[in-house]
Tab-separated table of C-alpha atoms in Angstrom:
chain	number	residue	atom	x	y	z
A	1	UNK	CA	120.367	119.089	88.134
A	2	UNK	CA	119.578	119.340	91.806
A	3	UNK	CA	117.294	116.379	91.823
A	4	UNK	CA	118.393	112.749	91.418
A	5	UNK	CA	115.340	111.312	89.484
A	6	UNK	CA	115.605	113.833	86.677
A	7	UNK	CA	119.622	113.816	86.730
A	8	UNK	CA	120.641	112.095	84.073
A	9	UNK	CA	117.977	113.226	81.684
A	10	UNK	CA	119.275	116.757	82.504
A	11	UNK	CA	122.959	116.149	81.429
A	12	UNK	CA	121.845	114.241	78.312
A	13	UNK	CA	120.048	117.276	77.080
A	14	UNK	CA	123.068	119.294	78.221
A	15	UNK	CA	123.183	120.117	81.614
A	16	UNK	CA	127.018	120.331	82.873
A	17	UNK	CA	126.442	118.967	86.442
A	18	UNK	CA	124.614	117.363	89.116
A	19	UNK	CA	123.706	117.332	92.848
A	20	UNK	CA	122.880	114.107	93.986
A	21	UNK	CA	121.594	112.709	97.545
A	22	UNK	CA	122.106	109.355	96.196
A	23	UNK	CA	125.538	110.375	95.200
A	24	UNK	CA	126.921	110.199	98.931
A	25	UNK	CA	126.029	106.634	99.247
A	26	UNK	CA	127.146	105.396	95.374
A	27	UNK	CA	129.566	107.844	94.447
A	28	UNK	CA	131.032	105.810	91.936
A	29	UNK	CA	127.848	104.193	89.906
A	30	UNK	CA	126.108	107.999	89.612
A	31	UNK	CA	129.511	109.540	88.445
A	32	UNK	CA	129.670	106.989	86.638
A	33	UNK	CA	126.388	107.240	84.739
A	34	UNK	CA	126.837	111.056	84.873
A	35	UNK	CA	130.200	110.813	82.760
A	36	UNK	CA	128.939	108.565	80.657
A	37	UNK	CA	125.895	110.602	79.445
A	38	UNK	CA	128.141	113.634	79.510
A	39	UNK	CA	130.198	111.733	76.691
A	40	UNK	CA	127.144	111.007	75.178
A	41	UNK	CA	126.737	106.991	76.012
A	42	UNK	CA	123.393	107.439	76.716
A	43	UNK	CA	123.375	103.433	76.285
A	44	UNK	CA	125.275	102.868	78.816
A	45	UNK	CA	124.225	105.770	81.268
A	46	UNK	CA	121.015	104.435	81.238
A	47	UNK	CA	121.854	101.046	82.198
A	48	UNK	CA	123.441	102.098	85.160
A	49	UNK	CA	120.639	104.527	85.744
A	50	UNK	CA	118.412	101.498	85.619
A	51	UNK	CA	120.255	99.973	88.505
A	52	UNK	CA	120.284	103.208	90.626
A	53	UNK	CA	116.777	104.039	90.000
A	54	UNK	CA	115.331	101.502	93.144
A	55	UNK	CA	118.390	103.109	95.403
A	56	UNK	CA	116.200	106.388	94.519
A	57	UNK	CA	112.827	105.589	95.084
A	58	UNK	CA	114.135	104.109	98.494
A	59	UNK	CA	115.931	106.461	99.753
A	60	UNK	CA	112.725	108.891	99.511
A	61	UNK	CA	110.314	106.571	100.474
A	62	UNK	CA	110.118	107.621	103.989
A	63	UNK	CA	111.293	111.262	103.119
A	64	UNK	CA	114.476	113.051	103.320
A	65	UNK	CA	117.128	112.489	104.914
A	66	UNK	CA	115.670	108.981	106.463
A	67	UNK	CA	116.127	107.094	103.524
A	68	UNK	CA	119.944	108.152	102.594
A	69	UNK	CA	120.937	107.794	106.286
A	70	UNK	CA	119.729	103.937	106.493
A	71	UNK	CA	121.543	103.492	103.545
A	72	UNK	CA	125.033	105.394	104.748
A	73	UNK	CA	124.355	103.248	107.570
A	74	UNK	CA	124.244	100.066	106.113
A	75	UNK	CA	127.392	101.285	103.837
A	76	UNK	CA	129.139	101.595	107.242
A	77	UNK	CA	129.618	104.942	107.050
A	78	UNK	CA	127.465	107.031	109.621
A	79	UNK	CA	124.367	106.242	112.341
A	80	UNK	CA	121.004	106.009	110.995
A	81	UNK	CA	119.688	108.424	113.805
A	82	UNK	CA	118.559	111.870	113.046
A	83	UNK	CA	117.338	114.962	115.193
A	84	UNK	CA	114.155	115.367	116.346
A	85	UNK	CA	111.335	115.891	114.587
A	86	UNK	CA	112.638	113.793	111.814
A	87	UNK	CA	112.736	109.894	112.455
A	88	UNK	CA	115.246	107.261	111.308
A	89	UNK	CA	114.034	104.718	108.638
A	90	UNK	CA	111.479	101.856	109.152
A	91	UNK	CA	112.391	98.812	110.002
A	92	UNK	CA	110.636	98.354	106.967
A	93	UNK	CA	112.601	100.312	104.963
A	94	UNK	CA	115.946	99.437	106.254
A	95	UNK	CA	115.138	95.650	105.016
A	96	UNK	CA	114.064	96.714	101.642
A	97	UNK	CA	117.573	99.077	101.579
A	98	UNK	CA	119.594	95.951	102.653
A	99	UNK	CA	118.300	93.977	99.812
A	100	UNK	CA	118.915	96.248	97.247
A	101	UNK	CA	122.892	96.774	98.370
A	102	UNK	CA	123.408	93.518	98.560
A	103	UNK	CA	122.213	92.869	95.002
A	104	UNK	CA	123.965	96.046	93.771
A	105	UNK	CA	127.381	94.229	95.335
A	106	UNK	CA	126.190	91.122	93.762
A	107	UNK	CA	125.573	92.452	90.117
A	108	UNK	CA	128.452	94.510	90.370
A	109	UNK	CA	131.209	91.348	91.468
């Protein structure tokens, strides 16, 4: 699957692999989820699934790539500037991506 929305659905009906956007910024929940619906624990992939699924809607909210670079950027790992005529996320945006990282980290402790 090429798209993150329909990923896991995709491996649980038998897909071998996945190319995520979300991926780069939570490399370890979505392999996570992805490994466990390729062993079959759909119970479990979807639970983590469940708490990836706002990451996803946010990081598309303002388009590609906007939404994954706030969110690399709050992870500490690149700017959240892009090239002209894109534009970096929202003020908005980068608030609502804050507060769903920091209760990721919270759940997740």
């Amino acid at each position: 699957s090429g798209d993150d929305f329909t990923a896991l659905d995709t491996v649980l009906l038998g897909g071998q692999g996945v190319i995520s956007v979300l991926g780069q910024a939570m490399p370890d929940l979505l392999s996570e989820m992805i490994r466990s619906g390729l062993k079959g624990d759909a119970l479990k992939a979807r639970a983590l699934e469940a708490s990836l699924k706002q990451g996803m809607d946010l990081i598309f909210e303002e388009g590609n790539p906007s939404g994954i670079k706030a969110m690399l950027h709050r992870l500490g790992i690149c700017s959240p500037e892009v090239r002209l005529p894109l534009v970096k996320a929202t003020v908005d945006l980068q608030a609502k991506i804050d507060q769903y990282i920091e209760r990721l980290i919270t759940s997740n402790s």
